[in-house]
Short mmCIF file of C-alpha atoms and ligand atoms in Angstrom, two decimals:
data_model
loop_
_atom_site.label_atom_id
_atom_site.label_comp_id
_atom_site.label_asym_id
_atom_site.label_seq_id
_atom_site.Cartn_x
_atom_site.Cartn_y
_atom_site.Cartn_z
CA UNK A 1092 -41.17 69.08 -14.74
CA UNK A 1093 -40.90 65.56 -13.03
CA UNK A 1094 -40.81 62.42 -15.03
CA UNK A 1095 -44.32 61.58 -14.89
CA UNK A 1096 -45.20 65.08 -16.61
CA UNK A 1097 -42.83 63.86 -19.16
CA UNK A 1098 -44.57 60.87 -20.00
CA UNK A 1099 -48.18 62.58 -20.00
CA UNK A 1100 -46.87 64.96 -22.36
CA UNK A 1101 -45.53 62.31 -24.81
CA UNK A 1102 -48.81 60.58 -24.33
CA UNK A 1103 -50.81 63.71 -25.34
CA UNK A 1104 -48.37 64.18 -28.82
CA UNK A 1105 -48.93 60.55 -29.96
CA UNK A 1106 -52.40 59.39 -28.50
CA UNK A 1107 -55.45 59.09 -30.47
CA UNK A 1108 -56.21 60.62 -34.08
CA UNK A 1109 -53.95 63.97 -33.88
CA UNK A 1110 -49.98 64.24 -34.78
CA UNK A 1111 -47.07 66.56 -35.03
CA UNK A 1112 -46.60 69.65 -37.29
CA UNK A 1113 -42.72 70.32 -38.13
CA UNK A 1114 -42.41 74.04 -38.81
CA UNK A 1115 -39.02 73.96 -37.54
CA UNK A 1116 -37.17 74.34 -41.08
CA UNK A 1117 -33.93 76.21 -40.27
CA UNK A 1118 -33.37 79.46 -41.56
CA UNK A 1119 -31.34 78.50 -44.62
CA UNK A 1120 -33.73 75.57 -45.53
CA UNK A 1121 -36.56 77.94 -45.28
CA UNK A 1122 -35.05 80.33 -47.77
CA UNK A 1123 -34.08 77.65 -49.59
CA UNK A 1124 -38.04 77.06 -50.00
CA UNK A 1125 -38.75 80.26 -50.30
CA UNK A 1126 -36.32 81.74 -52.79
CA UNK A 1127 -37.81 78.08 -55.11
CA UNK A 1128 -41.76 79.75 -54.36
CA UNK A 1129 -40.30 83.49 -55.45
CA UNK A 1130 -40.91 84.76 -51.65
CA UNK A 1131 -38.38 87.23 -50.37
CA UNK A 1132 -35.86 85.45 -47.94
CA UNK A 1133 -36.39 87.82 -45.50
CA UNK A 1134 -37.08 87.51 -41.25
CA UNK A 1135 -40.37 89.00 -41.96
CA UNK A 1136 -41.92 87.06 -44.59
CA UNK A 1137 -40.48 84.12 -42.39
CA UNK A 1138 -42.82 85.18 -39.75
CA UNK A 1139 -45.41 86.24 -42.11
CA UNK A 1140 -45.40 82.48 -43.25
CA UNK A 1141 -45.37 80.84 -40.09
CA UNK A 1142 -48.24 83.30 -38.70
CA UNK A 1143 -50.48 81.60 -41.13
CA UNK A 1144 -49.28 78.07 -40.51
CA UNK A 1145 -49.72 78.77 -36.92
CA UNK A 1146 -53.40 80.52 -36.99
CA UNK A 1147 -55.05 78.08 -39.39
CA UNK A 1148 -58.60 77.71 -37.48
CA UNK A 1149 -59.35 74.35 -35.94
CA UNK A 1150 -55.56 73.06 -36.20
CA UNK A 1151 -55.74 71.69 -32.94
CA UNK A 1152 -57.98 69.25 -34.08
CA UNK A 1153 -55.76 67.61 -35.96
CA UNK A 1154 -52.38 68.45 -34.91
CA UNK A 1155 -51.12 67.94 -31.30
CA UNK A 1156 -47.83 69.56 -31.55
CA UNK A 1157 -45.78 71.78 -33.49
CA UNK A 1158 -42.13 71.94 -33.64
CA UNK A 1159 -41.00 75.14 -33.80
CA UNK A 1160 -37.39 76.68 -34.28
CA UNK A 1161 -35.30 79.03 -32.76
CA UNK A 1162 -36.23 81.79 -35.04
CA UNK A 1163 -39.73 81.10 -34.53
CA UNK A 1164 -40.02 80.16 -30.60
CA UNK A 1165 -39.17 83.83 -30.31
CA UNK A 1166 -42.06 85.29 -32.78
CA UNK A 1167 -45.65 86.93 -32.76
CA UNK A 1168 -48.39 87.12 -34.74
CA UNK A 1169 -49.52 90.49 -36.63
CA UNK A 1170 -51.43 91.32 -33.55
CA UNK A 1171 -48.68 90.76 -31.32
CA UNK A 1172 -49.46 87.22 -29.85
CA UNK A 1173 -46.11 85.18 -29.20
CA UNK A 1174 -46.81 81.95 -31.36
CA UNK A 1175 -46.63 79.45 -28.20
CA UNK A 1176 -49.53 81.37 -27.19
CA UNK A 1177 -51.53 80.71 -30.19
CA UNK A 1178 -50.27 76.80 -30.37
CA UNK A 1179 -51.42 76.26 -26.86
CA UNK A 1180 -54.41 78.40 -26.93
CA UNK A 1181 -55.25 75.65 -29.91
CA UNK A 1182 -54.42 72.87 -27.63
CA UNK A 1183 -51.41 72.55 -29.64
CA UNK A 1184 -48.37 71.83 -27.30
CA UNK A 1185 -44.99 73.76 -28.40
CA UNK A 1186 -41.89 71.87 -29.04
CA UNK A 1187 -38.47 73.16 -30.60
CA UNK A 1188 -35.53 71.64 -33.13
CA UNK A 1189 -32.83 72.13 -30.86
CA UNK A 1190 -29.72 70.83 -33.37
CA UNK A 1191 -27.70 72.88 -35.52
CA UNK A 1192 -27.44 71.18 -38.39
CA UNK A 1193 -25.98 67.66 -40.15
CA UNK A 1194 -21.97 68.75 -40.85
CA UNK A 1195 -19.83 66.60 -42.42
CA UNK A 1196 -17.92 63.95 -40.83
CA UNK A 1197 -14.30 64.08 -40.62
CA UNK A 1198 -12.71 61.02 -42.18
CA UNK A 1199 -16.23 59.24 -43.43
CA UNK A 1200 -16.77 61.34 -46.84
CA UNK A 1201 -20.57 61.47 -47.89
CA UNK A 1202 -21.68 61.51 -44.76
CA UNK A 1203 -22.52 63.75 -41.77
CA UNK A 1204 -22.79 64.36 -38.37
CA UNK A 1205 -25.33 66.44 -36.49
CA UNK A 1206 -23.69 69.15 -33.88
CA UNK A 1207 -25.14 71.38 -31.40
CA UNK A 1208 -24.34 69.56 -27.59
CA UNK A 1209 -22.03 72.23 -27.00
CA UNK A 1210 -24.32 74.66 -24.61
CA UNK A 1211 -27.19 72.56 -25.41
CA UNK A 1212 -27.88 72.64 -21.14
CA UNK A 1213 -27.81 76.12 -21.27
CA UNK A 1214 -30.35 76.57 -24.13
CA UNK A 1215 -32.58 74.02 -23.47
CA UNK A 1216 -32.92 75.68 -20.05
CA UNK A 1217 -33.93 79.16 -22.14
CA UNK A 1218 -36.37 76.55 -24.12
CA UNK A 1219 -38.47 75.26 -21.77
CA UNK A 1220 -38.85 79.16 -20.27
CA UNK A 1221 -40.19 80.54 -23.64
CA UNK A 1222 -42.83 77.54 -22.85
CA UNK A 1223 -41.46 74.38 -25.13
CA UNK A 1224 -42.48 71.12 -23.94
CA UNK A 1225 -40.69 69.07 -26.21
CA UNK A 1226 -37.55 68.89 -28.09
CA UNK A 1227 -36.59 67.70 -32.01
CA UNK A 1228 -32.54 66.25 -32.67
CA UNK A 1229 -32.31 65.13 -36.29
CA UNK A 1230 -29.47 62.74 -37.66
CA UNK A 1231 -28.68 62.04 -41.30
CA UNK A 1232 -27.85 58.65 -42.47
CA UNK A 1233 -27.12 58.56 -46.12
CA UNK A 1234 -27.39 55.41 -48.29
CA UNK A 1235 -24.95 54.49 -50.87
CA UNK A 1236 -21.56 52.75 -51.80
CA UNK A 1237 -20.33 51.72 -48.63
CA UNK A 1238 -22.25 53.48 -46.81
CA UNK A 1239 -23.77 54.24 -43.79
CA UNK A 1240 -20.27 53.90 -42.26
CA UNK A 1241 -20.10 52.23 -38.65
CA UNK A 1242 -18.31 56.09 -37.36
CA UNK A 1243 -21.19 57.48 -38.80
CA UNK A 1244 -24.37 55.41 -37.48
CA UNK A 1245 -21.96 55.34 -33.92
CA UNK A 1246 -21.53 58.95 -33.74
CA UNK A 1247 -25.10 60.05 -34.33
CA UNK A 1248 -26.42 57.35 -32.28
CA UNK A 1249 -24.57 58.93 -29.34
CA UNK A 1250 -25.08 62.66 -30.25
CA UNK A 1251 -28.94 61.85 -30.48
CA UNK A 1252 -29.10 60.08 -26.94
CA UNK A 1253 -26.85 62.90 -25.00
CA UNK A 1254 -29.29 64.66 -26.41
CA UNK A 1255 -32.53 63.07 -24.96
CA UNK A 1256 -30.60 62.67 -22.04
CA UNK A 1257 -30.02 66.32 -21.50
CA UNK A 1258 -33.75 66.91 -22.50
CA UNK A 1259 -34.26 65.04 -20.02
CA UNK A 1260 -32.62 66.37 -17.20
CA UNK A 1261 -34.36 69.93 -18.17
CA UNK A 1262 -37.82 68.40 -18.43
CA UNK A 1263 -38.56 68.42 -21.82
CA UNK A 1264 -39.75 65.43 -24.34
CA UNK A 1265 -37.06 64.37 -26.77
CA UNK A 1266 -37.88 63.53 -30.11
CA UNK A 1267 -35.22 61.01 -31.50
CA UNK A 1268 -35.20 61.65 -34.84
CA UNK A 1269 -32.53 59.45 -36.89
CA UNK A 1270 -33.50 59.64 -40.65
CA UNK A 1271 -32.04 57.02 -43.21
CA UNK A 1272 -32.44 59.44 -46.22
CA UNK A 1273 -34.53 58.55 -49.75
CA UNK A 1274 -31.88 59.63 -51.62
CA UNK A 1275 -30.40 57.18 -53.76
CA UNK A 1276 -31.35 53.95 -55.83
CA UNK A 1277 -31.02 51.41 -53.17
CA UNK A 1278 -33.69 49.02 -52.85
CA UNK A 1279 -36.26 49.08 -50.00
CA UNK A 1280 -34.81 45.89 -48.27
CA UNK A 1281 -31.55 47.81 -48.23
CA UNK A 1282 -33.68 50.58 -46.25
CA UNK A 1283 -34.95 47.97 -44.13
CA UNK A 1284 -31.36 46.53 -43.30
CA UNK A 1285 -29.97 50.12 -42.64
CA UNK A 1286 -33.31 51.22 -40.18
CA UNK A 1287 -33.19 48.27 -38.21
CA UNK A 1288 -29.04 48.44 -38.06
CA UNK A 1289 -29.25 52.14 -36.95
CA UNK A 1290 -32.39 52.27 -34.85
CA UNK A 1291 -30.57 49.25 -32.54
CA UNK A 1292 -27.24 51.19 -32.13
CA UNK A 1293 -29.91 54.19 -30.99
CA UNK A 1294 -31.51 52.41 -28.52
CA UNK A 1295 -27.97 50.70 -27.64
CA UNK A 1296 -27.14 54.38 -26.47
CA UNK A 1297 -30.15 55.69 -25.52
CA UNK A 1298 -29.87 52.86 -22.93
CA UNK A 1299 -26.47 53.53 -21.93
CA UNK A 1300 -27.32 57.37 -21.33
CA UNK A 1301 -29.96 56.20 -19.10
CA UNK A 1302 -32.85 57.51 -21.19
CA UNK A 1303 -36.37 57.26 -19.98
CA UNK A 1304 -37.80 55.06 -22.89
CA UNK A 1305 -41.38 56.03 -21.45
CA UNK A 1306 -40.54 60.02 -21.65
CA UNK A 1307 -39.43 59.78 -25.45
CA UNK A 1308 -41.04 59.58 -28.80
CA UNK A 1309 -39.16 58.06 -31.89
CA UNK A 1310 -39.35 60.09 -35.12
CA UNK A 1311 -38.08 57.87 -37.78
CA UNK A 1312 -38.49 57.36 -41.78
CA UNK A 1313 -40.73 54.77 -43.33
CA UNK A 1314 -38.76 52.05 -44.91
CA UNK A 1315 -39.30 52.98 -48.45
CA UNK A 1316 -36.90 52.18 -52.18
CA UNK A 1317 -34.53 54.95 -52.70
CA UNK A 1318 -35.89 57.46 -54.91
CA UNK A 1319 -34.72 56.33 -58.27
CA UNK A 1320 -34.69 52.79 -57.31
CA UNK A 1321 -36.62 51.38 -60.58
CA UNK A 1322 -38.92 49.22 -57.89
CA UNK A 1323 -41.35 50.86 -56.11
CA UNK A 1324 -42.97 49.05 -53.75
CA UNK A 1325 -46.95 49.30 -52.89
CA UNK A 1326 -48.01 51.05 -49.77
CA UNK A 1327 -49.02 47.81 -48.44
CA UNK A 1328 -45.85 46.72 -48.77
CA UNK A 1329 -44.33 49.90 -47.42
CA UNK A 1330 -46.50 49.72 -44.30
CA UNK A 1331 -45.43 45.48 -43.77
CA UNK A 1332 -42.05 46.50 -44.06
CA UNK A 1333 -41.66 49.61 -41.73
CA UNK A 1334 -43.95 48.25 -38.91
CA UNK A 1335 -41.99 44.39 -39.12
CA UNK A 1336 -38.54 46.48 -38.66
CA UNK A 1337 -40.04 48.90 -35.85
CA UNK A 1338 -41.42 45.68 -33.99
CA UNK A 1339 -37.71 44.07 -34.12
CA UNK A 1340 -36.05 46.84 -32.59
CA UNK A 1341 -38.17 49.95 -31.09
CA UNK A 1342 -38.78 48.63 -27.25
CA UNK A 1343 -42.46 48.65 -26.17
CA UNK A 1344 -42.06 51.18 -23.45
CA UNK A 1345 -41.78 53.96 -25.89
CA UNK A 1346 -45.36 55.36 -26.31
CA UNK A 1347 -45.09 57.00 -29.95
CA UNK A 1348 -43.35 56.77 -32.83
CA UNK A 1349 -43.96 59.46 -34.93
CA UNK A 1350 -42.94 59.42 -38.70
CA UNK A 1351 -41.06 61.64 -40.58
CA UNK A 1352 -42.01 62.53 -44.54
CA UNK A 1353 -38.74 62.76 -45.57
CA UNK A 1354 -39.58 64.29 -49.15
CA UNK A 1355 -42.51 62.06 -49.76
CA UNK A 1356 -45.24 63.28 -51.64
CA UNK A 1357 -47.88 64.49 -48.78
CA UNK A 1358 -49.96 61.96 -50.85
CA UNK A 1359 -47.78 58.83 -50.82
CA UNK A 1360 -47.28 59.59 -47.14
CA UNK A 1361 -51.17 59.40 -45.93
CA UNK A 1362 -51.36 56.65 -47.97
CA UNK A 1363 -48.58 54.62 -46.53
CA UNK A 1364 -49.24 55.96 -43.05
CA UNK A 1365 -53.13 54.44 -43.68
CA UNK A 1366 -51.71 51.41 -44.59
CA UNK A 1367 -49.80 50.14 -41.57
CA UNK A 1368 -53.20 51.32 -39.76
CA UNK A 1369 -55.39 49.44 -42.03
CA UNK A 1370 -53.05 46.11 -41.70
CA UNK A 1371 -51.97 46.70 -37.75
CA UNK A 1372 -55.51 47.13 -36.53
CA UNK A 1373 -56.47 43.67 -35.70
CA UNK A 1374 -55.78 43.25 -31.43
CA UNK A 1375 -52.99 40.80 -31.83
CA UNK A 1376 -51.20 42.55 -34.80
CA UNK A 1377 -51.60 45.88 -33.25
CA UNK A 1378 -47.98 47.54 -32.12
CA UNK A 1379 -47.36 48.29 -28.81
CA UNK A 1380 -46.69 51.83 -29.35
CA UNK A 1381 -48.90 54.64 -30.97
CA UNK A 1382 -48.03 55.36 -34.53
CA UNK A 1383 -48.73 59.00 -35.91
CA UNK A 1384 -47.05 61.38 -38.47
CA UNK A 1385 -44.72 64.03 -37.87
CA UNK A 1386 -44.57 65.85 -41.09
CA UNK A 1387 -43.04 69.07 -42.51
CA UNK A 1388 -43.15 68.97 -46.09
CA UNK A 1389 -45.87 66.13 -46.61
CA UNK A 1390 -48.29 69.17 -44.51
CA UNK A 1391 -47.09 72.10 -45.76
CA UNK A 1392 -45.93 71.95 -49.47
CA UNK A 1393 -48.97 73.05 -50.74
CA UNK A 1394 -50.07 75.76 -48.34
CA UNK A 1395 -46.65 77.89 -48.92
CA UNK A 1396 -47.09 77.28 -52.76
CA UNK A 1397 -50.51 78.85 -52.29
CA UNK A 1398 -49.04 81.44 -49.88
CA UNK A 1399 -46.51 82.50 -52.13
CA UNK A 1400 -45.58 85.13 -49.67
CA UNK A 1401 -48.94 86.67 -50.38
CA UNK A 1402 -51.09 87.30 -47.50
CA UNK A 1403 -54.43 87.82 -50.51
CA UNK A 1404 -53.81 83.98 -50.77
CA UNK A 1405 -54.03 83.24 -46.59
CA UNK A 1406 -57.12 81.97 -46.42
CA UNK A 1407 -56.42 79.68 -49.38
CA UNK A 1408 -53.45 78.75 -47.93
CA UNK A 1409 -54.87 77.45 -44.32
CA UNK A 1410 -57.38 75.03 -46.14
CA UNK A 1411 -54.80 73.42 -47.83
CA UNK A 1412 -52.69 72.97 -44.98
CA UNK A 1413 -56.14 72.04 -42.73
CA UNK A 1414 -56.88 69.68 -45.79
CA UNK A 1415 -53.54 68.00 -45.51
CA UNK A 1416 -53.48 67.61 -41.84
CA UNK A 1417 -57.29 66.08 -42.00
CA UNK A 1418 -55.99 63.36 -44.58
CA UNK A 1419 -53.13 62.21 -41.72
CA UNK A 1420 -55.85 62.39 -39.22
CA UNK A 1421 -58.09 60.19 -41.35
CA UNK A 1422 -54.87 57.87 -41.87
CA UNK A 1423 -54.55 57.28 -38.14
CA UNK A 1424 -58.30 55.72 -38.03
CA UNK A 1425 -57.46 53.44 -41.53
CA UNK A 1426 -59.70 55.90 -43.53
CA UNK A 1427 -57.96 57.74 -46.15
CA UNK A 1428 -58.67 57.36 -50.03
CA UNK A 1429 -57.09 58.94 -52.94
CA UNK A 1430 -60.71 60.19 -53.61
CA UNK A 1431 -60.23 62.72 -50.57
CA UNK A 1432 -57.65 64.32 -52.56
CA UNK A 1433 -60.47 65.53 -55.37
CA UNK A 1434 -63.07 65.78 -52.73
CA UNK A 1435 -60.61 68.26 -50.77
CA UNK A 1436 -62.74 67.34 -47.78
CA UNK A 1437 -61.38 64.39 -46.10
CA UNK A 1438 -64.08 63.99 -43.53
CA UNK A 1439 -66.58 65.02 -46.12
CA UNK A 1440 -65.95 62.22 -48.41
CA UNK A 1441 -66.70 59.55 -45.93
CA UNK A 1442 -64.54 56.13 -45.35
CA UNK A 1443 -64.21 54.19 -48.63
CA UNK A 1444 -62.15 51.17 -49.51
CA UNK A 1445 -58.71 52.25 -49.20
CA UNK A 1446 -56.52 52.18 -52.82
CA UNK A 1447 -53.31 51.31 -51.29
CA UNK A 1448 -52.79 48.27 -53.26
CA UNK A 1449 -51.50 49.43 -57.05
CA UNK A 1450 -47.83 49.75 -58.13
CA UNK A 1451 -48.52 52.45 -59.84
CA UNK A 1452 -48.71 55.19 -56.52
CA UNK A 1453 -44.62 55.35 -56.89
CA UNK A 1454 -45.54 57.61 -60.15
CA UNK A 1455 -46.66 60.90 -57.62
CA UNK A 1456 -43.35 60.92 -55.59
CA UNK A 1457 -41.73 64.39 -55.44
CA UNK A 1458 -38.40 64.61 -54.24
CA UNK A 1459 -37.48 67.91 -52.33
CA UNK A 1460 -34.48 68.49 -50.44
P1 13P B 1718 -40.22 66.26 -43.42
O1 13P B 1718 -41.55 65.62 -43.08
O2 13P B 1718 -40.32 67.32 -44.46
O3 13P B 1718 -39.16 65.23 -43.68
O4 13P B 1718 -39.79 67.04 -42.12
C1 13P B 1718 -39.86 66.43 -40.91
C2 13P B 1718 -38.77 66.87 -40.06
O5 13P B 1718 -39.00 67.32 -38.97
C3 13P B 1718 -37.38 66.74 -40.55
O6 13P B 1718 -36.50 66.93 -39.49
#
């Protein structure tokens, strides 16, 4: 793939009202889910789970790629179809996590760095032959006493664009994916301070590893409170906040930046994600770059509740996922309510004034590791 296919496929993830699925949970953080849900933590209700993630009629409408994971890449549906046959049948293009995972950091206790550039040539090359089009590196930056550490913001910042560099080089779309983490009680100008100090030191390096800016898409957190941080700011507020920081720092020639959920309620995150397309709309406020969602547990926590590793509950299961990935889509046009949620039918409810402006929407986070 030459450069220019690069940049078309980044364009097609981030353009108009569709964004990304993550399904790309590792293996342990997908028992993890599973053994909380009762399901067996077993290969096979893995793929049982994924096979009705990855068959939910009319996805494609919403979604315009999935992440997938190593596990994954390599599976079939019941009837024997590989998955990245079904995603791109559905005009859903493939993508895969290609990390291996947030260790900790020698020296910097609390915090962690994210391996896997060891072979990553090598495997990325086996990637983009099982038919991946994109790739997803995650770092971790925790907030807290002291920290984020300079080692720690310098060493992922590196690791993530050696990554995208490599990605690159075999044709595929990185996703840059440094997360400043909810956890904690620090306030959401803390948040802000930490984004904007670690998103520069990424595109610091993504720079010096010679990174095509127009062949990338930037997968970061919203700037939100900490979790127990006793303010809770408004998802007006949120959305001011997260787009001012991106516009400081996130150089116009990227096409997409694609947001992570991070634990959010999937909720809190349409509303927030409607927000900074409600308040960004006007022609000279709008960003430069597309601005879409990304989400693992803000689309899927409610279709594997209602899976349960049942396949009686599959049908039941793909609405709620289609109903959570039609609220995002909605989001991206400035059209979600809270009334969708009863409604169940985003599209069917209509557009409405949107209720982003109480206090009170910090009462429906969930926090899930
Ligand atoms: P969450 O939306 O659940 O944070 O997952 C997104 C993701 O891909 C994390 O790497």
């Amino acid at each position: 793939m030459n450069v220019q296919e690069m940049i078309e496929t980044a364009r097609a993830l981030v353009v108009g009202d569709r964004g990304l699925l993550a399904i790309d949970e590792s293996t342990g953080t997908c028992n993890k889910r599973f053994a909380r849900a009762g399901i067996p933590q077993t290969e096979e209700a893995r793929r049982a789970y994924r096979d009705v993630i990855v068959t939910t009629p009319d996805l494609g409408a919403c979604i315009s790629g999935a992440i997938l994971y190593d596990e994954t890449i390599r599976q079939k549906t019941i009837g024997g179809t590989p998955f990245v046959k079904v995603l791109t049948d559905a005009g859903i293009i493939p993508g895969i996590k290609v990390d291996l995972g947030a260790k900790r950091l020698a020296g910097h206790p609390g915090e962690r760095i994210t391996e896997g550039l060891d072979g990553l040539r090598a495997r990325l090359q086996n990637y983009v032959q099982m038919g991946a089009r994109f790739a997803k590196w995650r770092a971790v930056i925790a907030v807290g006493h002291g920290i984020p550490s300079r080692g720690c913001i310098e060493a992922n910042a590196q690791a993530l664009a050696r990554y995208a560099a490599l990605c690159q080089e075999a044709g595929l779309v990185p996703i840059v994916e440094p997360e400043v983490l909810m956890a904690g009680d620090h306030t959401q100008e803390r948040c802000r301070v930490v984004t904007e100090d670690v998103l520069r030191r990424v595109f610091d390096q993504l720079f010096v590893q010679r990174v095509t800016l127009e062949a990338m898409i930037l997968k970061p957190n919203m700037v939100l409170p900490g979790l127990t941080c006793s303010t809770q700011e408004t998802a007006d507020e949120v959305a001011d906040a997260t787009v001012s920081c991106l516009l400081r720092v996130v150089p116009a020639a990227v096409p997409g930046i694609a947001f992570l959920s991070g634990g959010q309620s999937g909720e809190l995150a349409s509303a927030r994600l409607n927000a900074m397309h409600v308040r960004f709309k006007a022609p000279l406020s709008r960003p430069p770059w597309a601005l879409t969602f990304s989400f693992g547990r803000a689309i899927q926590r409610p279709a594997l509740e209602i899976w349960g590793g049942d396949d009686a509950h599959r049908v039941a299961a793909q609405q709620a996922l289609l109903h959570r990935a039609r609220c995002n889509r909605v989001a991206l046009r400035g059209e979600y309510d809270a009334a969708m949620e009863q409604a169940g039918r985003p599209e069917a409810a209509g557009s409405a004034t949107v209720s982003t402006r109480t206090r009170g929407d910090g009462a429906k986070r969930v926090a899930e590791p």
